[in-house]
mmCIF file of C-alpha atoms and ligand atoms in Angstrom:
data_model
loop_
_atom_site.group_PDB
_atom_site.id
_atom_site.type_symbol
_atom_site.label_atom_id
_atom_site.label_comp_id
_atom_site.label_asym_id
_atom_site.label_seq_id
_atom_site.Cartn_x
_atom_site.Cartn_y
_atom_site.Cartn_z
ATOM 1 C CA MET A 1166 8.271 17.502 32.560
ATOM 2 C CA HIS A 1167 7.776 14.054 31.018
ATOM 3 C CA THR A 1168 10.318 11.283 31.325
ATOM 4 C CA PHE A 1169 8.681 9.191 28.577
ATOM 5 C CA GLU A 1170 8.914 6.026 30.653
ATOM 6 C CA GLN A 1171 5.247 5.214 30.261
ATOM 7 C CA TYR A 1172 3.090 5.389 27.127
ATOM 8 C CA PHE A 1173 0.847 8.392 26.546
ATOM 9 C CA LEU A 1174 -0.345 10.050 23.351
ATOM 10 C CA MET A 1175 1.883 13.055 22.756
ATOM 11 C CA ASN A 1176 0.879 16.511 21.556
ATOM 12 C CA SER A 1177 3.207 18.904 19.684
ATOM 13 C CA ASP A 1178 4.762 20.304 22.872
ATOM 14 C CA ASP A 1179 5.432 16.816 24.186
ATOM 15 C CA VAL A 1180 7.001 15.862 20.862
ATOM 16 C CA ILE A 1181 9.415 18.814 21.073
ATOM 17 C CA GLN A 1182 10.439 17.721 24.583
ATOM 18 C CA TYR A 1183 10.731 14.140 23.380
ATOM 19 C CA VAL A 1184 12.981 14.928 20.440
ATOM 20 C CA LYS A 1185 15.196 17.135 22.628
ATOM 21 C CA ALA A 1186 15.488 14.297 25.130
ATOM 22 C CA LYS A 1187 16.097 11.486 22.664
ATOM 23 C CA ILE A 1188 17.870 12.864 19.588
ATOM 24 C CA ASP A 1189 21.388 14.080 20.348
ATOM 25 C CA SER A 1190 21.560 16.785 17.692
ATOM 26 C CA PHE A 1191 18.345 18.407 19.056
ATOM 27 C CA GLN A 1192 19.470 18.352 22.715
ATOM 28 C CA SER A 1193 20.575 21.962 22.988
ATOM 29 C CA ALA A 1194 18.339 23.382 20.252
ATOM 30 C CA GLN A 1195 16.558 26.593 21.320
ATOM 31 C CA GLN A 1196 14.280 27.185 18.348
ATOM 32 C CA ILE A 1197 12.206 24.142 17.542
ATOM 33 C CA THR A 1198 8.899 24.054 15.706
ATOM 34 C CA CYS A 1199 6.640 21.026 15.561
ATOM 35 C CA LYS A 1200 3.615 20.412 13.366
ATOM 36 C CA GLU A 1201 1.264 17.434 13.092
ATOM 37 C CA ILE A 1202 1.265 16.560 9.389
ATOM 38 C CA GLY A 1203 -0.333 13.098 9.335
ATOM 39 C CA ASP A 1204 -3.051 12.529 6.780
ATOM 40 C CA GLY A 1205 -3.238 8.733 7.055
ATOM 41 C CA ASN A 1206 -6.064 6.740 8.592
ATOM 42 C CA LEU A 1207 -4.255 5.412 11.652
ATOM 43 C CA ASN A 1208 -1.399 7.338 13.300
ATOM 44 C CA TYR A 1209 -0.031 10.719 14.344
ATOM 45 C CA VAL A 1210 2.906 12.155 12.407
ATOM 46 C CA TYR A 1211 4.892 15.201 13.487
ATOM 47 C CA ARG A 1212 7.530 17.187 11.641
ATOM 48 C CA VAL A 1213 10.067 18.628 14.075
ATOM 49 C CA LEU A 1214 12.320 21.413 12.797
ATOM 50 C CA ASN A 1215 15.295 23.175 14.375
ATOM 51 C CA THR A 1216 14.780 26.588 12.771
ATOM 52 C CA GLU A 1217 18.369 27.657 13.552
ATOM 53 C CA THR A 1218 20.085 24.759 11.788
ATOM 54 C CA ASN A 1219 17.241 23.655 9.478
ATOM 55 C CA GLU A 1220 17.659 20.094 10.714
ATOM 56 C CA SER A 1221 14.361 18.238 10.751
ATOM 57 C CA VAL A 1222 13.027 14.798 11.678
ATOM 58 C CA ILE A 1223 9.690 13.010 11.553
ATOM 59 C CA LEU A 1224 8.162 11.422 14.635
ATOM 60 C CA LYS A 1225 5.368 8.914 14.141
ATOM 61 C CA GLN A 1226 3.316 7.663 17.076
ATOM 62 C CA ALA A 1227 0.551 5.072 17.246
ATOM 63 C CA GLY A 1228 -2.602 5.902 19.191
ATOM 64 C CA THR A 1229 -4.897 3.336 20.802
ATOM 65 C CA THR A 1230 -7.582 3.762 18.129
ATOM 66 C CA ALA A 1231 -7.417 4.511 14.408
ATOM 67 C CA ARG A 1232 -7.683 8.153 13.397
ATOM 68 C CA ILE A 1233 -10.306 7.367 10.783
ATOM 69 C CA SER A 1234 -12.684 5.830 13.352
ATOM 70 C CA ASP A 1235 -12.694 4.947 17.062
ATOM 71 C CA GLU A 1236 -14.331 1.667 16.036
ATOM 72 C CA PHE A 1237 -10.829 0.331 15.404
ATOM 73 C CA VAL A 1238 -9.222 -0.262 18.798
ATOM 74 C CA LEU A 1239 -5.634 -1.274 18.121
ATOM 75 C CA SER A 1240 -2.519 -2.209 19.994
ATOM 76 C CA THR A 1241 0.079 0.549 19.820
ATOM 77 C CA SER A 1242 2.711 -2.145 19.213
ATOM 78 C CA ARG A 1243 1.924 -1.760 15.506
ATOM 79 C CA ASN A 1244 4.537 0.984 15.529
ATOM 80 C CA LYS A 1245 7.201 -1.615 16.364
ATOM 81 C CA ILE A 1246 6.118 -3.807 13.442
ATOM 82 C CA GLU A 1247 6.194 -0.840 11.105
ATOM 83 C CA THR A 1248 9.635 0.312 12.257
ATOM 84 C CA GLU A 1249 11.135 -3.168 12.126
ATOM 85 C CA ALA A 1250 9.696 -3.677 8.645
ATOM 86 C CA LEU A 1251 11.303 -0.405 7.544
ATOM 87 C CA LEU A 1252 14.641 -1.458 9.033
ATOM 88 C CA LEU A 1253 14.532 -4.783 7.191
ATOM 89 C CA GLN A 1254 13.318 -3.228 3.936
ATOM 90 C CA HIS A 1255 16.160 -0.723 4.220
ATOM 91 C CA THR A 1256 18.690 -3.540 4.113
ATOM 92 C CA LEU A 1257 16.930 -5.188 1.141
ATOM 93 C CA ALA A 1258 16.027 -2.105 -0.882
ATOM 94 C CA PRO A 1259 18.413 0.641 0.252
ATOM 95 C CA GLY A 1260 17.434 4.164 -0.771
ATOM 96 C CA LEU A 1261 13.779 3.214 -1.266
ATOM 97 C CA VAL A 1262 12.590 3.585 2.349
ATOM 98 C CA PRO A 1263 13.284 6.274 4.980
ATOM 99 C CA GLU A 1264 16.160 5.920 7.452
ATOM 100 C CA ILE A 1265 15.094 5.120 10.996
ATOM 101 C CA LEU A 1266 16.810 7.112 13.764
ATOM 102 C CA LEU A 1267 15.027 5.664 16.782
ATOM 103 C CA LEU A 1268 12.480 3.022 17.787
ATOM 104 C CA ASP A 1269 10.835 3.526 21.170
ATOM 105 C CA GLU A 1270 8.681 0.549 22.132
ATOM 106 C CA THR A 1271 7.484 2.203 25.368
ATOM 107 C CA MET A 1272 6.148 5.304 23.661
ATOM 108 C CA SER A 1273 5.117 3.304 20.550
ATOM 109 C CA CYS A 1274 6.825 5.815 18.342
ATOM 110 C CA CYS A 1275 9.725 6.054 15.962
ATOM 111 C CA VAL A 1276 11.840 8.930 14.702
ATOM 112 C CA MET A 1277 12.897 8.901 11.095
ATOM 113 C CA GLU A 1278 14.411 10.840 8.248
ATOM 114 C CA ASP A 1279 12.287 13.800 7.139
ATOM 115 C CA LEU A 1280 11.049 13.223 3.581
ATOM 116 C CA SER A 1281 8.883 16.313 3.346
ATOM 117 C CA HIS A 1282 10.892 17.632 0.390
ATOM 118 C CA LEU A 1283 9.044 14.866 -1.481
ATOM 119 C CA THR A 1284 5.285 14.700 -2.152
ATOM 120 C CA ILE A 1285 2.823 11.974 -1.264
ATOM 121 C CA MET A 1286 2.336 10.247 -4.604
ATOM 122 C CA ARG A 1287 -1.467 10.231 -4.448
ATOM 123 C CA THR A 1288 -1.508 14.003 -3.967
ATOM 124 C CA ALA A 1289 0.834 14.462 -6.936
ATOM 125 C CA LEU A 1290 -1.217 12.096 -9.094
ATOM 126 C CA THR A 1291 -4.439 13.952 -8.318
ATOM 127 C CA ASN A 1292 -2.637 16.991 -9.759
ATOM 128 C CA PHE A 1293 -1.715 14.928 -12.836
ATOM 129 C CA GLU A 1294 2.032 14.947 -12.138
ATOM 130 C CA THR A 1295 4.044 12.167 -13.772
ATOM 131 C CA PHE A 1296 7.128 10.320 -12.519
ATOM 132 C CA PRO A 1297 9.418 8.757 -15.128
ATOM 133 C CA ASN A 1298 11.406 6.677 -12.632
ATOM 134 C CA PHE A 1299 8.512 5.243 -10.677
ATOM 135 C CA ALA A 1300 8.206 1.913 -12.491
ATOM 136 C CA GLU A 1301 11.962 1.274 -12.094
ATOM 137 C CA HIS A 1302 12.000 2.200 -8.419
ATOM 138 C CA ILE A 1303 8.853 0.399 -7.318
ATOM 139 C CA THR A 1304 9.846 -2.812 -9.102
ATOM 140 C CA ASP A 1305 13.250 -2.663 -7.393
ATOM 141 C CA PHE A 1306 11.426 -2.333 -4.093
ATOM 142 C CA LEU A 1307 8.939 -5.116 -4.833
ATOM 143 C CA VAL A 1308 11.438 -7.630 -6.179
ATOM 144 C CA ASN A 1309 13.990 -7.115 -3.429
ATOM 145 C CA THR A 1310 11.663 -6.978 -0.455
ATOM 146 C CA LEU A 1311 9.402 -9.810 -1.636
ATOM 147 C CA LEU A 1312 11.703 -12.367 -3.205
ATOM 148 C CA ARG A 1313 14.408 -11.965 -0.586
ATOM 149 C CA THR A 1314 12.042 -12.597 2.345
ATOM 150 C CA SER A 1315 10.614 -15.749 0.746
ATOM 151 C CA ASP A 1316 11.603 -19.392 1.151
ATOM 152 C CA VAL A 1317 13.208 -19.200 -2.287
ATOM 153 C CA VAL A 1318 16.035 -17.183 -0.731
ATOM 154 C CA LEU A 1319 15.897 -17.319 3.070
ATOM 155 C CA ASN A 1320 16.959 -20.231 5.204
ATOM 156 C CA HIS A 1321 13.610 -21.767 6.167
ATOM 157 C CA LYS A 1322 14.157 -21.620 9.940
ATOM 158 C CA GLU A 1323 15.281 -18.011 9.703
ATOM 159 C CA LYS A 1324 12.166 -17.280 7.654
ATOM 160 C CA LYS A 1325 9.897 -18.934 10.218
ATOM 161 C CA ASP A 1326 11.451 -16.754 12.927
ATOM 162 C CA LEU A 1327 10.572 -13.728 10.816
ATOM 163 C CA VAL A 1328 7.036 -15.000 10.220
ATOM 164 C CA ALA A 1329 6.625 -15.139 14.009
ATOM 165 C CA LYS A 1330 8.225 -11.730 14.539
ATOM 166 C CA PHE A 1331 5.895 -10.070 12.026
ATOM 167 C CA ILE A 1332 2.682 -11.725 13.124
ATOM 168 C CA ASN A 1333 0.209 -8.844 12.847
ATOM 169 C CA PRO A 1334 -3.316 -10.075 13.613
ATOM 170 C CA GLU A 1335 -5.014 -6.768 14.345
ATOM 171 C CA LEU A 1336 -3.940 -4.987 11.193
ATOM 172 C CA CYS A 1337 -4.533 -8.121 9.121
ATOM 173 C CA GLU A 1338 -8.052 -8.234 10.513
ATOM 174 C CA ILE A 1339 -8.668 -4.717 9.211
ATOM 175 C CA SER A 1340 -7.683 -5.852 5.710
ATOM 176 C CA GLU A 1341 -9.618 -9.117 6.016
ATOM 177 C CA ASP A 1342 -12.747 -7.087 6.799
ATOM 178 C CA LEU A 1343 -12.316 -3.965 4.690
ATOM 179 C CA VAL A 1344 -10.706 -5.552 1.615
ATOM 180 C CA PHE A 1345 -11.901 -9.152 1.478
ATOM 181 C CA THR A 1346 -15.371 -9.088 3.033
ATOM 182 C CA GLU A 1347 -17.354 -5.897 3.404
ATOM 183 C CA PRO A 1348 -17.249 -4.491 -0.164
ATOM 184 C CA PHE A 1349 -19.035 -7.581 -1.484
ATOM 185 C CA HIS A 1350 -21.995 -7.587 0.889
ATOM 186 C CA ASN A 1351 -24.817 -5.154 1.396
ATOM 187 C CA ASN A 1352 -25.130 -5.636 5.141
ATOM 188 C CA PHE A 1353 -22.070 -3.733 6.380
ATOM 189 C CA ASN A 1354 -22.714 -0.196 7.512
ATOM 190 C CA ARG A 1355 -19.128 0.835 6.798
ATOM 191 C CA ASN A 1356 -19.771 0.552 3.057
ATOM 192 C CA GLU A 1357 -20.728 3.810 1.402
ATOM 193 C CA VAL A 1358 -21.919 3.631 -2.176
ATOM 194 C CA THR A 1359 -22.044 6.912 -4.053
ATOM 195 C CA PRO A 1360 -25.697 7.760 -4.748
ATOM 196 C CA GLY A 1361 -26.345 6.936 -8.394
ATOM 197 C CA ASN A 1362 -24.239 3.745 -8.395
ATOM 198 C CA GLU A 1363 -26.337 1.695 -5.949
ATOM 199 C CA GLN A 1364 -27.889 -0.538 -8.587
ATOM 200 C CA PHE A 1365 -24.544 -1.087 -10.325
ATOM 201 C CA VAL A 1366 -22.911 -2.167 -7.055
ATOM 202 C CA GLN A 1367 -25.882 -4.331 -6.179
ATOM 203 C CA THR A 1368 -25.660 -6.219 -9.470
ATOM 204 C CA HIS A 1369 -21.902 -6.382 -9.980
ATOM 205 C CA LEU A 1370 -20.721 -6.896 -6.374
ATOM 206 C CA TYR A 1371 -23.449 -7.698 -3.856
ATOM 207 C CA GLU A 1372 -25.412 -10.185 -5.969
ATOM 208 C CA ASN A 1373 -22.534 -11.668 -7.942
ATOM 209 C CA GLU A 1374 -22.201 -15.247 -6.645
ATOM 210 C CA GLU A 1375 -19.437 -16.129 -9.085
ATOM 211 C CA LEU A 1376 -17.457 -13.173 -7.783
ATOM 212 C CA HIS A 1377 -18.074 -14.162 -4.156
ATOM 213 C CA LEU A 1378 -16.459 -17.532 -4.781
ATOM 214 C CA GLU A 1379 -13.283 -15.945 -6.194
ATOM 215 C CA VAL A 1380 -13.172 -13.388 -3.365
ATOM 216 C CA ALA A 1381 -13.429 -16.235 -0.841
ATOM 217 C CA LYS A 1382 -10.472 -17.986 -2.490
ATOM 218 C CA LEU A 1383 -8.431 -14.782 -2.358
ATOM 219 C CA LYS A 1384 -9.328 -14.193 1.290
ATOM 220 C CA PHE A 1385 -8.182 -17.657 2.282
ATOM 221 C CA HIS A 1386 -5.016 -17.188 0.251
ATOM 222 C CA PHE A 1387 -4.333 -13.983 2.200
ATOM 223 C CA LEU A 1388 -5.057 -15.757 5.487
ATOM 224 C CA ASN A 1389 -2.968 -18.845 4.804
ATOM 225 C CA ASN A 1390 -0.004 -18.049 2.566
ATOM 226 C CA THR A 1391 3.107 -16.852 4.415
ATOM 227 C CA GLN A 1392 5.007 -16.325 1.186
ATOM 228 C CA SER A 1393 6.980 -13.133 1.925
ATOM 229 C CA LEU A 1394 7.202 -10.124 4.192
ATOM 230 C CA ILE A 1395 4.755 -7.881 2.395
ATOM 231 C CA HIS A 1396 4.251 -4.167 2.986
ATOM 232 C CA GLY A 1397 0.548 -4.848 3.335
ATOM 233 C CA ASP A 1398 -0.781 -1.393 2.359
ATOM 234 C CA LEU A 1399 1.215 -0.358 -0.692
ATOM 235 C CA HIS A 1400 -1.069 2.301 -2.144
ATOM 236 C CA THR A 1401 0.050 5.651 -3.545
ATOM 237 C CA GLY A 1402 -0.573 7.316 -0.165
ATOM 238 C CA SER A 1403 2.225 5.108 1.207
ATOM 239 C CA ILE A 1404 4.777 6.495 -1.249
ATOM 240 C CA PHE A 1405 6.758 9.734 -1.178
ATOM 241 C CA ILE A 1406 8.043 10.792 -4.581
ATOM 242 C CA ASP A 1407 9.628 13.435 -6.801
ATOM 243 C CA GLN A 1408 11.302 13.350 -10.216
ATOM 244 C CA ASN A 1409 14.379 11.587 -8.809
ATOM 245 C CA ASP A 1410 13.421 9.680 -5.694
ATOM 246 C CA THR A 1411 10.806 7.199 -4.539
ATOM 247 C CA LYS A 1412 10.440 6.263 -0.863
ATOM 248 C CA VAL A 1413 7.994 3.690 0.422
ATOM 249 C CA ILE A 1414 6.610 4.480 3.888
ATOM 250 C CA ASP A 1415 4.004 3.197 6.364
ATOM 251 C CA PRO A 1416 4.408 -0.606 6.414
ATOM 252 C CA GLU A 1417 2.377 -1.020 9.608
ATOM 253 C CA PHE A 1418 0.247 -3.671 7.879
ATOM 254 C CA ALA A 1419 3.399 -5.722 7.168
ATOM 255 C CA PHE A 1420 3.181 -9.482 7.721
ATOM 256 C CA PHE A 1421 4.091 -12.663 5.868
ATOM 257 C CA GLY A 1422 1.494 -12.875 3.119
ATOM 258 C CA PRO A 1423 1.172 -13.311 -0.645
ATOM 259 C CA MET A 1424 3.488 -11.191 -2.783
ATOM 260 C CA GLY A 1425 0.654 -10.419 -5.177
ATOM 261 C CA TYR A 1426 -1.068 -8.337 -2.490
ATOM 262 C CA ASP A 1427 1.634 -5.642 -2.700
ATOM 263 C CA ILE A 1428 2.010 -5.707 -6.474
ATOM 264 C CA GLY A 1429 -1.761 -5.703 -6.934
ATOM 265 C CA ASN A 1430 -2.131 -2.703 -4.631
ATOM 266 C CA VAL A 1431 0.360 -0.723 -6.706
ATOM 267 C CA MET A 1432 -1.434 -1.645 -9.954
ATOM 268 C CA ALA A 1433 -4.900 -0.851 -8.567
ATOM 269 C CA ASN A 1434 -3.892 2.533 -7.219
ATOM 270 C CA LEU A 1435 -2.433 3.490 -10.588
ATOM 271 C CA ILE A 1436 -5.731 2.427 -12.159
ATOM 272 C CA PHE A 1437 -7.490 4.946 -9.879
ATOM 273 C CA ALA A 1438 -5.117 7.589 -11.236
ATOM 274 C CA TRP A 1439 -5.897 6.402 -14.775
ATOM 275 C CA ALA A 1440 -9.653 6.681 -14.190
ATOM 276 C CA ARG A 1441 -9.123 10.215 -12.900
ATOM 277 C CA GLY A 1442 -6.958 11.093 -15.918
ATOM 278 C CA ARG A 1443 -9.763 9.847 -18.208
ATOM 279 C CA ALA A 1444 -12.384 11.812 -16.272
ATOM 280 C CA TYR A 1445 -10.440 15.030 -16.854
ATOM 281 C CA SER A 1446 -9.404 14.025 -20.403
ATOM 282 C CA ASP A 1447 -5.720 14.506 -19.562
ATOM 283 C CA LYS A 1448 -4.223 12.529 -22.436
ATOM 284 C CA GLU A 1449 -0.569 12.955 -21.500
ATOM 285 C CA PHE A 1450 -1.162 11.887 -17.907
ATOM 286 C CA THR A 1451 -3.351 8.951 -18.876
ATOM 287 C CA GLU A 1452 -0.740 7.709 -21.340
ATOM 288 C CA TRP A 1453 1.950 7.965 -18.690
ATOM 289 C CA VAL A 1454 -0.183 5.890 -16.303
ATOM 290 C CA GLU A 1455 -0.811 3.280 -19.023
ATOM 291 C CA ASN A 1456 2.911 3.081 -19.836
ATOM 292 C CA THR A 1457 3.705 2.790 -16.138
ATOM 293 C CA LEU A 1458 1.191 -0.037 -15.625
ATOM 294 C CA PHE A 1459 2.761 -1.808 -18.591
ATOM 295 C CA ASP A 1460 6.335 -1.196 -17.391
ATOM 296 C CA ILE A 1461 5.668 -2.336 -13.822
ATOM 297 C CA MET A 1462 4.482 -5.747 -14.987
ATOM 298 C CA ASP A 1463 7.282 -6.048 -17.517
ATOM 299 C CA LEU A 1464 10.058 -4.871 -15.180
ATOM 300 C CA PHE A 1465 8.786 -6.904 -12.259
ATOM 301 C CA ASP A 1466 8.892 -10.041 -14.388
ATOM 302 C CA THR A 1467 12.380 -9.381 -15.759
ATOM 303 C CA LYS A 1468 13.910 -8.300 -12.456
ATOM 304 C CA PHE A 1469 12.258 -11.059 -10.457
ATOM 305 C CA ARG A 1470 13.675 -13.707 -12.797
ATOM 306 C CA ALA A 1471 17.160 -12.180 -12.612
ATOM 307 C CA ALA A 1472 16.998 -11.841 -8.817
ATOM 308 C CA TRP A 1473 15.799 -15.454 -8.538
ATOM 309 C CA ASP A 1474 18.832 -16.660 -10.514
ATOM 310 C CA GLU A 1475 21.125 -14.526 -8.385
ATOM 311 C CA HIS A 1476 19.704 -15.132 -4.915
ATOM 312 C CA ALA A 1477 17.817 -18.444 -4.817
ATOM 313 C CA THR A 1478 19.292 -20.802 -2.214
ATOM 314 C CA GLU A 1479 16.519 -23.426 -2.087
ATOM 315 C CA LEU A 1480 17.575 -26.437 -4.105
ATOM 316 C CA VAL A 1481 14.185 -27.206 -5.672
ATOM 317 C CA ALA A 1482 13.944 -23.596 -6.782
ATOM 318 C CA LYS A 1483 16.693 -24.320 -9.307
ATOM 319 C CA ASN A 1484 14.058 -26.220 -11.322
ATOM 320 C CA ALA A 1485 13.169 -23.978 -14.299
ATOM 321 C CA ASP A 1486 9.554 -25.188 -14.563
ATOM 322 C CA PHE A 1487 8.992 -24.575 -10.855
ATOM 323 C CA LYS A 1488 10.276 -21.030 -11.297
ATOM 324 C CA GLU A 1489 7.739 -20.491 -14.135
ATOM 325 C CA HIS A 1490 4.941 -21.945 -12.031
ATOM 326 C CA TYR A 1491 5.892 -19.733 -9.067
ATOM 327 C CA ILE A 1492 5.990 -16.549 -11.147
ATOM 328 C CA GLN A 1493 2.698 -17.309 -12.917
ATOM 329 C CA ASN A 1494 1.058 -17.709 -9.532
ATOM 330 C CA ILE A 1495 2.429 -14.404 -8.254
ATOM 331 C CA LEU A 1496 1.029 -12.660 -11.321
ATOM 332 C CA LYS A 1497 -2.310 -14.415 -10.949
ATOM 333 C CA ASP A 1498 -2.475 -13.326 -7.280
ATOM 334 C CA THR A 1499 -1.510 -9.806 -8.344
ATOM 335 C CA ALA A 1500 -4.539 -9.546 -10.613
ATOM 336 C CA GLY A 1501 -6.994 -10.856 -8.011
ATOM 337 C CA MET A 1502 -5.615 -8.621 -5.268
ATOM 338 C CA ALA A 1503 -5.632 -5.584 -7.602
ATOM 339 C CA GLY A 1504 -9.302 -6.279 -8.269
ATOM 340 C CA LEU A 1505 -10.055 -6.371 -4.543
ATOM 341 C CA GLU A 1506 -8.265 -3.085 -3.910
ATOM 342 C CA LEU A 1507 -10.184 -1.468 -6.781
ATOM 343 C CA ALA A 1508 -13.503 -2.630 -5.398
ATOM 344 C CA ARG A 1509 -12.938 -1.823 -1.747
ATOM 345 C CA ARG A 1510 -11.718 1.744 -2.320
ATOM 346 C CA ILE A 1511 -14.871 2.508 -4.322
ATOM 347 C CA VAL A 1512 -17.430 0.828 -2.075
ATOM 348 C CA GLY A 1513 -15.807 0.437 1.332
ATOM 349 C CA LEU A 1514 -14.735 2.651 4.221
ATOM 350 C CA ALA A 1515 -11.325 3.911 3.079
ATOM 351 C CA LYS A 1516 -11.818 5.723 -0.205
ATOM 352 C CA VAL A 1517 -9.235 7.440 -2.422
ATOM 353 C CA LYS A 1518 -8.999 11.126 -3.341
ATOM 354 C CA ASP A 1519 -8.190 10.280 -6.959
ATOM 355 C CA ILE A 1520 -11.839 9.281 -7.340
ATOM 356 C CA THR A 1521 -13.739 11.102 -4.573
ATOM 357 C CA THR A 1522 -12.629 14.541 -5.792
ATOM 358 C CA ILE A 1523 -13.745 14.021 -9.397
ATOM 359 C CA GLU A 1524 -16.361 16.573 -10.424
ATOM 360 C CA PRO A 1525 -19.045 16.791 -11.645
ATOM 361 C CA ILE A 1526 -20.680 13.850 -9.899
ATOM 362 C CA GLU A 1527 -21.625 12.137 -13.186
ATOM 363 C CA ASP A 1528 -17.931 11.862 -14.031
ATOM 364 C CA ARG A 1529 -17.138 10.454 -10.584
ATOM 365 C CA LEU A 1530 -19.899 7.883 -10.958
ATOM 366 C CA LYS A 1531 -18.506 6.894 -14.351
ATOM 367 C CA ALA A 1532 -14.936 6.634 -13.003
ATOM 368 C CA GLU A 1533 -16.212 4.451 -10.148
ATOM 369 C CA ARG A 1534 -18.017 2.127 -12.564
ATOM 370 C CA LEU A 1535 -14.886 1.888 -14.718
ATOM 371 C CA CYS A 1536 -12.849 0.823 -11.687
ATOM 372 C CA LEU A 1537 -15.501 -1.669 -10.622
ATOM 373 C CA ARG A 1538 -15.744 -3.190 -14.116
ATOM 374 C CA VAL A 1539 -11.965 -3.693 -14.138
ATOM 375 C CA ALA A 1540 -12.139 -5.061 -10.570
ATOM 376 C CA VAL A 1541 -14.681 -7.716 -11.476
ATOM 377 C CA GLU A 1542 -12.705 -8.785 -14.544
ATOM 378 C CA LEU A 1543 -9.465 -9.081 -12.534
ATOM 379 C CA ILE A 1544 -11.098 -11.062 -9.735
ATOM 380 C CA LEU A 1545 -13.000 -13.416 -12.027
ATOM 381 C CA ASN A 1546 -10.183 -14.105 -14.497
ATOM 382 C CA PRO A 1547 -6.876 -13.577 -12.663
ATOM 383 C CA SER A 1548 -4.969 -16.115 -14.769
ATOM 384 C CA ASP A 1549 -5.533 -13.919 -17.833
ATOM 385 C CA PHE A 1550 -3.321 -11.160 -16.401
ATOM 386 C CA GLN A 1551 0.301 -12.139 -16.838
ATOM 387 C CA THR A 1552 1.432 -8.997 -18.716
ATOM 388 C CA GLY A 1553 0.934 -5.244 -18.575
ATOM 389 C CA GLY A 1554 -0.636 -5.365 -22.030
ATOM 390 C CA GLN A 1555 -3.437 -7.556 -20.683
ATOM 391 C CA TYR A 1556 -4.221 -4.933 -18.019
ATOM 392 C CA LEU A 1557 -4.374 -2.231 -20.684
ATOM 393 C CA THR A 1558 -6.789 -4.341 -22.732
ATOM 394 C CA ALA A 1559 -9.003 -4.733 -19.652
ATOM 395 C CA LEU A 1560 -9.032 -0.949 -19.200
ATOM 396 C CA GLN A 1561 -10.058 -0.444 -22.827
ATOM 397 C CA ASN A 1562 -12.756 -3.133 -22.545
ATOM 398 C CA ALA A 1563 -14.154 -1.458 -19.434
ATOM 399 C CA LEU A 1564 -14.272 1.855 -21.286
ATOM 400 C CA GLN A 1565 -16.128 0.253 -24.170
ATOM 401 C CA GLU A 1566 -18.642 -1.375 -21.824
ATOM 402 C CA GLU A 1567 -19.184 1.916 -20.042
ATOM 403 C CA ASN A 1568 -19.723 3.819 -23.299
ATOM 404 C CA LYS A 1569 -22.218 1.301 -24.764
HETATM 405 C C1 LIG B 1130 -8.979 1.557 9.577
HETATM 406 S S1 LIG B 1130 -7.707 1.793 8.474
HETATM 407 C C2 LIG B 1130 -8.397 1.952 6.895
HETATM 408 C C3 LIG B 1130 -7.448 1.763 5.798
HETATM 409 O O1 LIG B 1130 -6.390 2.692 5.923
HETATM 410 C C4 LIG B 1130 -5.134 2.028 5.774
HETATM 411 O O2 LIG B 1130 -4.253 2.786 5.031
HETATM 412 C C5 LIG B 1130 -5.464 0.700 5.141
HETATM 413 O O3 LIG B 1130 -5.534 0.793 3.738
HETATM 414 C C6 LIG B 1130 -6.762 0.405 5.768
HETATM 415 O O4 LIG B 1130 -7.508 -0.570 5.077
HETATM 416 MG MG1 LIG B 1131 -0.840 4.082 5.980
#
């Protein structure tokens, strides 16, 4: 019988014991089932169900290496960062993240609200499902979590305390390598280029000096700009969704970084869905994705401005021209970061199902090239992307290039 006073990696039976020991309402439960349901790259996720009462919870535990590869040896304290980010995001964007029931620093696990009535957004998008409220919900999340953890709103000493609390070097290093470095160089064995696109990647990424300069600027921006508490991995696999609700999960990569990293990740992952929609000629789905890309940019801009007027406490932030300058820079960062996410998910280690499951292979290769063409344009000319309409033009231009 475990006492859970010292860390070990739990199996399903241990998790049942753990939940009985730690969660009051499960203490006397007789019929409990437990299933490992994690499909992420890093952690172990269990759904624990009391089959008599139908009460269920999720337990998430960090292991000492990443699930995707033992090459990544990681401190299990990432679970604390993730849970504390969720707790803070819950206060800033209530209803848009799961409720936390327990944080256990010893066992490097947390217990949270079960969201399995919702679907992982990437899975739903690969089935061409559409979500009319997504743009509203995700822009609420982005504006509230990003603006309200920045120096525009927070007392600067309080913010610096948070910067220290959310220092996250190991997970940042993963992004620094997988997002900002490896996809642009031919000498990393974690890259995997789909056979048939080698020459395209060679020309457009590996041998593109102009691109390398812009990527270097973005990497140093990511390393050096403690703008806001960002989620740090806001792709569609980090979102649970249905027709009514949106819940953002998995902020283990959270740290104080540039806002545009989160917004750009959302945009890029919708572009993967768009490329898939095109590959399967699903007009309705593709139009929904285009409208959503447009709406996210538009709503973010409108809501961010309103939230700034409502919440800004920093005196110099009352200057209207400074506000313009600040917002233009966020949108510029968004474009560059979206380009990086597009490139790294095509070429690098952690790929996305939206693209990898496209058949036949010729259509996958074409979808990959579309994403890479958009990536290069976003990285090279980030200042040209201040509106959703400009993203849609870039998508159309990439299509035209591809069909030449
Ligand atoms: C080693 S982890 C690989 C990727 O999975 C995570 O979700 C992040 O996106 C990371 O880059
Ligand atoms: Mg994740």
